[in-house]
PDB file of C-alpha atoms in Angstrom:
ATOM      1  CA  MET N   1       0.000   0.000   0.000  1.00 40.00           C
ATOM      2  CA  SER N   2       1.310   3.418  -0.948  1.00 44.00           C
ATOM      3  CA  GLU N   3       0.852   6.638   0.923  1.00 54.00           C
ATOM      4  CA  TRP N   4      -2.711   7.955   0.847  1.00 60.00           C
ATOM      5  CA  SER N   5      -3.335  10.938  -1.379  1.00 70.00           C
ATOM      6  CA  ASP N   6      -4.710  14.183  -0.040  1.00 79.00           C
ATOM      7  CA  ASN N   7      -7.706  13.611  -2.302  1.00 87.00           C
ATOM      8  CA  LEU N   8      -8.667  10.335  -0.625  1.00 88.00           C
ATOM      9  CA  ARG N   9      -8.372  11.887   2.828  1.00 88.00           C
ATOM     10  CA  ASP N  10     -10.470  14.826   1.684  1.00 92.00           C
ATOM     11  CA  CYS N  11     -13.099  12.454   0.282  1.00 94.00           C
ATOM     12  CA  LEU N  12     -13.283  10.682   3.650  1.00 94.00           C
ATOM     13  CA  THR N  13     -13.726  14.031   5.395  1.00 93.00           C
ATOM     14  CA  ILE N  14     -16.512  14.998   2.992  1.00 94.00           C
ATOM     15  CA  SER N  15     -18.372  11.710   3.301  1.00 96.00           C
ATOM     16  CA  SER N  16     -18.109  11.930   7.079  1.00 95.00           C
ATOM     17  CA  SER N  17     -19.504  15.471   7.060  1.00 94.00           C
ATOM     18  CA  LEU N  18     -22.495  14.326   5.038  1.00 95.00           C
ATOM     19  CA  TYR N  19     -23.167  11.590   7.579  1.00 96.00           C
ATOM     20  CA  GLY N  20     -23.113  14.312  10.225  1.00 94.00           C
ATOM     21  CA  ALA N  21     -25.698  16.385   8.355  1.00 94.00           C
ATOM     22  CA  LEU N  22     -27.970  13.375   7.969  1.00 96.00           C
ATOM     23  CA  ALA N  23     -27.552  12.381  11.618  1.00 96.00           C
ATOM     24  CA  THR N  24     -28.893  15.827  12.483  1.00 93.00           C
ATOM     25  CA  SER N  25     -31.893  15.391  10.196  1.00 95.00           C
ATOM     26  CA  PHE N  26     -32.881  12.048  11.731  1.00 96.00           C
ATOM     27  CA  TYR N  27     -32.068  12.868  15.370  1.00 94.00           C
ATOM     28  CA  SER N  28     -35.284  14.732  16.211  1.00 93.00           C
ATOM     29  CA  GLU N  29     -38.017  16.841  14.707  1.00 93.00           C
ATOM     30  CA  PRO N  30     -36.622  19.785  12.750  1.00 94.00           C
ATOM     31  CA  THR N  31     -35.717  22.927  14.673  1.00 93.00           C
ATOM     32  CA  ARG N  32     -34.339  26.229  13.426  1.00 92.00           C
ATOM     33  CA  LYS N  33     -31.005  25.425  15.061  1.00 92.00           C
ATOM     34  CA  ALA N  34     -30.801  21.990  13.455  1.00 91.00           C
ATOM     35  CA  LEU N  35     -31.751  23.293  10.010  1.00 91.00           C
ATOM     36  CA  THR N  36     -29.181  26.087  10.261  1.00 90.00           C
ATOM     37  CA  ARG N  37     -26.526  23.537  11.170  1.00 87.00           C
ATOM     38  CA  MET N  38     -27.465  21.393   8.181  1.00 89.00           C
ATOM     39  CA  ARG N  39     -27.316  24.377   5.821  1.00 87.00           C
ATOM     40  CA  GLU N  40     -23.831  25.145   7.111  1.00 85.00           C
ATOM     41  CA  GLU N  41     -22.726  21.554   6.507  1.00 83.00           C
ATOM     42  CA  LEU N  42     -24.097  21.607   2.948  1.00 84.00           C
ATOM     43  CA  ILE N  43     -23.164  25.184   2.054  1.00 79.00           C
ATOM     44  CA  ASP N  44     -20.070  24.372  -0.002  1.00 82.00           C
ATOM     45  CA  LEU N  45     -21.482  21.677  -2.267  1.00 85.00           C
ATOM     46  CA  SER N  46     -19.702  22.945  -5.368  1.00 82.00           C
ATOM     47  CA  HIS N  47     -16.324  22.665  -3.658  1.00 88.00           C
ATOM     48  CA  MET N  48     -17.101  19.176  -2.347  1.00 90.00           C
ATOM     49  CA  LYS N  49     -18.306  18.022  -5.777  1.00 90.00           C
ATOM     50  CA  ALA N  50     -14.961  19.038  -7.279  1.00 90.00           C
ATOM     51  CA  ILE N  51     -13.122  16.774  -4.813  1.00 93.00           C
ATOM     52  CA  TRP N  52     -15.332  13.686  -4.540  1.00 95.00           C
ATOM     53  CA  ASP N  53     -16.567  12.484  -7.915  1.00 93.00           C
ATOM     54  CA  GLU N  54     -19.890  10.981  -6.888  1.00 96.00           C
ATOM     55  CA  PRO N  55     -22.635  12.545  -9.058  1.00 95.00           C
ATOM     56  CA  GLY N  56     -25.346  10.414  -7.441  1.00 95.00           C
ATOM     57  CA  VAL N  57     -24.500  11.795  -4.020  1.00 96.00           C
ATOM     58  CA  TRP N  58     -24.419  15.405  -5.148  1.00 96.00           C
ATOM     59  CA  GLU N  59     -27.695  15.180  -7.025  1.00 96.00           C
ATOM     60  CA  LYS N  60     -29.369  13.993  -3.817  1.00 96.00           C
ATOM     61  CA  ALA N  61     -27.510  16.521  -1.662  1.00 95.00           C
ATOM     62  CA  GLU N  62     -28.698  19.390  -3.852  1.00 94.00           C
ATOM     63  CA  LYS N  63     -32.283  18.193  -3.518  1.00 96.00           C
ATOM     64  CA  LEU N  64     -31.889  18.099   0.263  1.00 96.00           C
ATOM     65  CA  GLU N  65     -30.408  21.589   0.255  1.00 93.00           C
ATOM     66  CA  GLU N  66     -33.399  22.838  -1.737  1.00 94.00           C
ATOM     67  CA  ALA N  67     -35.841  21.038   0.564  1.00 95.00           C
ATOM     68  CA  LEU N  68     -34.204  22.708   3.574  1.00 94.00           C
ATOM     69  CA  VAL N  69     -35.074  26.118   2.174  1.00 91.00           C
ATOM     70  CA  HIS N  70     -38.764  25.312   1.744  1.00 93.00           C
ATOM     71  CA  LEU N  71     -39.391  23.206   4.859  1.00 96.00           C
ATOM     72  CA  LYS N  72     -41.901  24.648   7.325  1.00 96.00           C
ATOM     73  CA  LEU N  73     -41.111  23.665  10.907  1.00 96.00           C
ATOM     74  CA  LYS N  74     -44.663  22.596  11.777  1.00 96.00           C
ATOM     75  CA  GLU N  75     -44.896  20.401   8.705  1.00 97.00           C
ATOM     76  CA  GLY N  76     -41.488  18.911   9.474  1.00 96.00           C
ATOM     77  CA  ALA N  77     -42.469  18.196  13.075  1.00 95.00           C
ATOM     78  CA  ARG N  78     -45.670  16.440  11.993  1.00 95.00           C
ATOM     79  CA  ASP N  79     -43.830  14.387   9.416  1.00 96.00           C
ATOM     80  CA  TYR N  80     -41.090  13.412  11.873  1.00 95.00           C
ATOM     81  CA  ALA N  81     -43.686  12.263  14.415  1.00 94.00           C
ATOM     82  CA  ALA N  82     -45.542  10.262  11.780  1.00 94.00           C
ATOM     83  CA  LEU N  83     -42.435   8.625  10.348  1.00 94.00           C
ATOM     84  CA  PHE N  84     -40.279   8.024  13.413  1.00 92.00           C
ATOM     85  CA  ALA N  85     -42.406   8.341  16.542  1.00 87.00           C
ATOM     86  CA  GLY N  86     -45.281   5.992  15.795  1.00 80.00           C
ATOM     87  CA  GLY N  87     -47.596   8.720  14.558  1.00 71.00           C
ATOM     88  CA  LYS N  88     -48.603   6.884  11.391  1.00 74.00           C
ATOM     89  CA  GLU N  89     -49.837   3.358  10.808  1.00 75.00           C
ATOM     90  CA  GLY N  90     -47.009   1.238   9.466  1.00 75.00           C
ATOM     91  CA  SER N  91     -44.269   3.511  10.788  1.00 82.00           C
ATOM     92  CA  LEU N  92     -41.161   1.842  12.160  1.00 90.00           C
ATOM     93  CA  CYS N  93     -38.553   2.858  14.658  1.00 93.00           C
ATOM     94  CA  PRO N  94     -35.666   3.985  12.414  1.00 96.00           C
ATOM     95  CA  SER N  95     -33.308   1.388  13.860  1.00 97.00           C
ATOM     96  CA  GLU N  96     -31.408  -1.505  12.338  1.00 98.00           C
ATOM     97  CA  SER N  97     -33.126  -4.128  14.490  1.00 97.00           C
ATOM     98  CA  SER N  98     -36.565  -2.783  13.588  1.00 96.00           C
ATOM     99  CA  TYR N  99     -35.916  -3.085   9.878  1.00 97.00           C
ATOM    100  CA  LEU N 100     -34.018  -6.367   9.876  1.00 97.00           C
ATOM    101  CA  GLU N 101     -35.478  -8.252  12.839  1.00 96.00           C
ATOM    102  CA  HIS N 102     -38.835  -6.530  13.340  1.00 94.00           C
ATOM    103  CA  THR N 103     -38.043  -5.880  16.968  1.00 94.00           C
ATOM    104  CA  LEU N 104     -36.416  -3.265  19.162  1.00 94.00           C
ATOM    105  CA  TYR N 105     -33.058  -3.914  20.833  1.00 95.00           C
ATOM    106  CA  GLY N 106     -32.370  -7.063  18.852  1.00 96.00           C
ATOM    107  CA  ALA N 107     -29.152  -8.810  17.906  1.00 97.00           C
ATOM    108  CA  ALA N 108     -28.168  -5.918  15.612  1.00 97.00           C
ATOM    109  CA  THR N 109     -28.428  -3.507  18.523  1.00 97.00           C
ATOM    110  CA  ARG N 110     -26.061  -5.603  20.608  1.00 97.00           C
ATOM    111  CA  GLU N 111     -23.595  -5.894  17.735  1.00 97.00           C
ATOM    112  CA  ILE N 112     -23.659  -2.141  17.221  1.00 98.00           C
ATOM    113  CA  MET N 113     -23.103  -1.499  20.930  1.00 97.00           C
ATOM    114  CA  GLU N 114     -19.974  -3.674  20.804  1.00 97.00           C
ATOM    115  CA  ILE N 115     -18.687  -1.704  17.823  1.00 97.00           C
ATOM    116  CA  TYR N 116     -19.280   1.559  19.683  1.00 97.00           C
ATOM    117  CA  LYS N 117     -17.535   0.233  22.777  1.00 95.00           C
ATOM    118  CA  LYS N 118     -14.521  -0.838  20.738  1.00 94.00           C
ATOM    119  CA  GLY N 119     -14.412   2.566  19.046  1.00 91.00           C
ATOM    120  CA  GLY N 120     -14.729   4.508  22.296  1.00 93.00           C
ATOM    121  CA  PHE N 121     -18.089   5.953  21.245  1.00 95.00           C
ATOM    122  CA  GLU N 122     -21.060   6.513  23.547  1.00 92.00           C
ATOM    123  CA  LYS N 123     -24.584   7.498  22.600  1.00 92.00           C
ATOM    124  CA  GLU N 124     -25.804  10.710  24.225  1.00 90.00           C
ATOM    125  CA  GLN N 125     -27.576   9.772  27.449  1.00 88.00           C
ATOM    126  CA  ALA N 126     -30.375  12.222  26.700  1.00 90.00           C
ATOM    127  CA  PHE N 127     -31.191  10.346  23.488  1.00 92.00           C
ATOM    128  CA  LYS N 128     -33.498   7.528  24.545  1.00 91.00           C
ATOM    129  CA  GLU N 129     -33.772   5.707  21.228  1.00 94.00           C
ATOM    130  CA  PRO N 130     -31.934   2.395  20.581  1.00 96.00           C
ATOM    131  CA  ASP N 131     -28.195   2.448  19.897  1.00 97.00           C
ATOM    132  CA  ASP N 132     -28.816   1.210  16.351  1.00 97.00           C
ATOM    133  CA  HIS N 133     -31.064   4.196  15.561  1.00 98.00           C
ATOM    134  CA  VAL N 134     -30.136   5.713  12.203  1.00 98.00           C
ATOM    135  CA  ALA N 135     -29.098   9.015  13.802  1.00 97.00           C
ATOM    136  CA  VAL N 136     -26.707   7.261  16.183  1.00 98.00           C
ATOM    137  CA  GLU N 137     -25.175   4.986  13.555  1.00 98.00           C
ATOM    138  CA  PHE N 138     -24.642   7.993  11.266  1.00 98.00           C
ATOM    139  CA  ALA N 139     -23.184  10.027  14.137  1.00 97.00           C
ATOM    140  CA  PHE N 140     -20.734   7.195  14.831  1.00 97.00           C
ATOM    141  CA  ARG N 141     -19.679   7.046  11.183  1.00 98.00           C
ATOM    142  CA  PHE N 142     -19.376  10.862  11.163  1.00 96.00           C
ATOM    143  CA  LEU N 143     -17.075  11.027  14.178  1.00 96.00           C
ATOM    144  CA  SER N 144     -15.003   7.939  13.384  1.00 95.00           C
ATOM    145  CA  GLY N 145     -14.471   9.070   9.799  1.00 94.00           C
ATOM    146  CA  LEU N 146     -13.331  12.565  10.743  1.00 92.00           C
ATOM    147  CA  ASP N 147     -10.957  11.170  13.341  1.00 91.00           C
ATOM    148  CA  LEU N 148      -9.560   8.650  10.884  1.00 90.00           C
ATOM    149  CA  SER N 149      -9.108  11.250   8.158  1.00 88.00           C
ATOM    150  CA  GLU N 150      -7.192  13.524  10.514  1.00 85.00           C
ATOM    151  CA  ARG N 151      -4.845  10.797  11.692  1.00 82.00           C
ATOM    152  CA  MET N 152      -4.192   9.479   8.188  1.00 81.00           C
ATOM    153  CA  GLY N 153      -2.193  12.611   7.501  1.00 71.00           C
ATOM    154  CA  LEU N 154       0.018  12.027  10.526  1.00 69.00           C
ATOM    155  CA  TYR N 155       1.190   8.475   9.906  1.00 62.00           C
ATOM    156  CA  GLU N 156       3.347   8.969   6.834  1.00 54.00           C
ATOM    157  CA  ARG N 157       4.431   5.389   6.138  1.00 54.00           C
ATOM    158  CA  GLU N 158       3.346   3.686   9.359  1.00 59.00           C
ATOM    159  CA  PHE N 159       0.116   2.394   7.869  1.00 72.00           C
ATOM    160  CA  GLU N 160      -0.794  -0.617   9.983  1.00 80.00           C
ATOM    161  CA  PRO N 161      -2.938   1.125  12.643  1.00 82.00           C
ATOM    162  CA  ILE N 162      -4.825   3.138  10.039  1.00 84.00           C
ATOM    163  CA  VAL N 163      -5.368   0.156   7.739  1.00 86.00           C
ATOM    164  CA  LYS N 164      -6.825  -1.778  10.650  1.00 88.00           C
ATOM    165  CA  GLU N 165      -9.263   1.024  11.442  1.00 90.00           C
ATOM    166  CA  LEU N 166     -10.148   1.514   7.791  1.00 91.00           C
ATOM    167  CA  LYS N 167     -11.075  -2.160   7.559  1.00 94.00           C
ATOM    168  CA  GLU N 168     -13.169  -1.894  10.712  1.00 95.00           C
ATOM    169  CA  GLU N 169     -14.980   1.152   9.376  1.00 95.00           C
ATOM    170  CA  GLN N 170     -15.484  -0.569   6.022  1.00 96.00           C
ATOM    171  CA  ALA N 171     -16.998  -3.557   7.841  1.00 97.00           C
ATOM    172  CA  PHE N 172     -19.379  -1.263   9.740  1.00 98.00           C
ATOM    173  CA  VAL N 173     -20.605   0.292   6.502  1.00 98.00           C
ATOM    174  CA  ARG N 174     -20.738  -3.005   4.595  1.00 97.00           C
ATOM    175  CA  ASP N 175     -22.248  -5.237   7.285  1.00 97.00           C
ATOM    176  CA  HIS N 176     -24.651  -2.747   8.840  1.00 98.00           C
ATOM    177  CA  LEU N 177     -25.423   0.488   6.983  1.00 98.00           C
ATOM    178  CA  ALA N 178     -25.386  -1.070   3.508  1.00 98.00           C
ATOM    179  CA  ILE N 179     -27.748  -3.830   4.661  1.00 98.00           C
ATOM    180  CA  TRP N 180     -30.545  -1.830   6.222  1.00 98.00           C
ATOM    181  CA  ILE N 181     -30.316   1.777   5.025  1.00 98.00           C
ATOM    182  CA  PRO N 182     -31.683   0.917   1.534  1.00 98.00           C
ATOM    183  CA  LEU N 183     -34.771  -0.590   3.237  1.00 97.00           C
ATOM    184  CA  PHE N 184     -35.076   2.443   5.473  1.00 97.00           C
ATOM    185  CA  ALA N 185     -34.703   4.857   2.556  1.00 98.00           C
ATOM    186  CA  THR N 186     -37.302   3.084   0.432  1.00 97.00           C
ATOM    187  CA  HIS N 187     -39.805   3.130   3.298  1.00 96.00           C
ATOM    188  CA  ILE N 188     -39.256   6.817   4.085  1.00 96.00           C
ATOM    189  CA  GLU N 189     -39.391   7.891   0.446  1.00 96.00           C
ATOM    190  CA  LYS N 190     -42.760   6.114   0.080  1.00 94.00           C
ATOM    191  CA  THR N 191     -44.353   7.339   3.310  1.00 94.00           C
ATOM    192  CA  ALA N 192     -42.907  10.810   4.019  1.00 96.00           C
ATOM    193  CA  GLU N 193     -45.141  13.814   3.463  1.00 96.00           C
ATOM    194  CA  THR N 194     -42.362  16.391   3.160  1.00 97.00           C
ATOM    195  CA  SER N 195     -39.727  16.654   0.456  1.00 97.00           C
ATOM    196  CA  PHE N 196     -37.198  17.188   3.268  1.00 97.00           C
ATOM    197  CA  PHE N 197     -37.403  13.669   4.679  1.00 98.00           C
ATOM    198  CA  LYS N 198     -37.758  12.131   1.229  1.00 98.00           C
ATOM    199  CA  ALA N 199     -34.556  13.899   0.170  1.00 98.00           C
ATOM    200  CA  ALA N 200     -32.700  13.018   3.383  1.00 98.00           C
ATOM    201  CA  ALA N 201     -33.560   9.335   2.994  1.00 98.00           C
ATOM    202  CA  SER N 202     -32.568   9.338  -0.666  1.00 98.00           C
ATOM    203  CA  LEU N 203     -29.221  10.959   0.149  1.00 98.00           C
ATOM    204  CA  ALA N 204     -28.639   8.459   2.957  1.00 98.00           C
ATOM    205  CA  GLU N 205     -28.894   5.532   0.550  1.00 98.00           C
ATOM    206  CA  ALA N 206     -26.679   7.178  -2.073  1.00 98.00           C
ATOM    207  CA  LEU N 207     -24.086   8.129   0.544  1.00 98.00           C
ATOM    208  CA  VAL N 208     -23.783   4.614   1.948  1.00 98.00           C
ATOM    209  CA  ARG N 209     -23.372   3.176  -1.540  1.00 97.00           C
ATOM    210  CA  ALA N 210     -20.669   5.720  -2.404  1.00 98.00           C
ATOM    211  CA  ASP N 211     -18.993   5.218   0.965  1.00 97.00           C
ATOM    212  CA  LEU N 212     -18.477   1.540   0.206  1.00 96.00           C
ATOM    213  CA  LYS N 213     -16.703   2.485  -3.021  1.00 95.00           C
ATOM    214  CA  LEU N 214     -14.576   5.040  -1.190  1.00 95.00           C
ATOM    215  CA  HIS N 215     -13.360   2.543   1.407  1.00 94.00           C
ATOM    216  CA  GLU N 216     -12.538   0.010  -1.302  1.00 93.00           C
ATOM    217  CA  ALA N 217     -10.495   2.652  -3.115  1.00 91.00           C
ATOM    218  CA  MET N 218      -8.653   3.652   0.056  1.00 89.00           C
ATOM    219  CA  LEU N 219      -7.766   0.086   0.961  1.00 88.00           C
ATOM    220  CA  SER N 220      -6.535  -0.700  -2.549  1.00 86.00           C
ATOM    221  CA  SER N 221      -4.458   2.473  -2.937  1.00 74.00           C
TER     222      SER N 221
END
């Protein structure tokens, strides 16, 4: 393996930032503060597009950015409650166990908790949803990716620790996010009332798919 390029590290930073924006969108009903934070995270799309060549991601990100502008808080709150808080018939908890095992706190939850423990990550105590909730899994990928990207630039040719973590992060995306997020996205796109949540779910699926490609490229470089 050769030394990682600045471009690959930048791509990892960008993908991680997008996970952070989506974690915010799925964490709770929309608030002015949360929407402002998301706009800030998406504000430089043209610059990010020039670095990470993933047209499918940027098409979805632009739709989310547009939906942010037009979202009314009351409509967003109603849609969030219907989609994620049992306010609509057929709604599911947005967690891995709910989608894959049709239960809360299933085997997937326990697996995810072990991954968090190994990575030194803890869910916010104030957040009472399961550890495999989409917002928590995306927050984990956000923080672990940013940390990994930063340390990649410090290792020069001592690659072993970074390669190990890259493989662990790849496994998290491949064995968890890539398995259930497409199901989650399809469900949300069909049942959401607002373009905001439809766009967020669509971007989530595209991001996970592109993230798999990115990790493969980094590990083969």
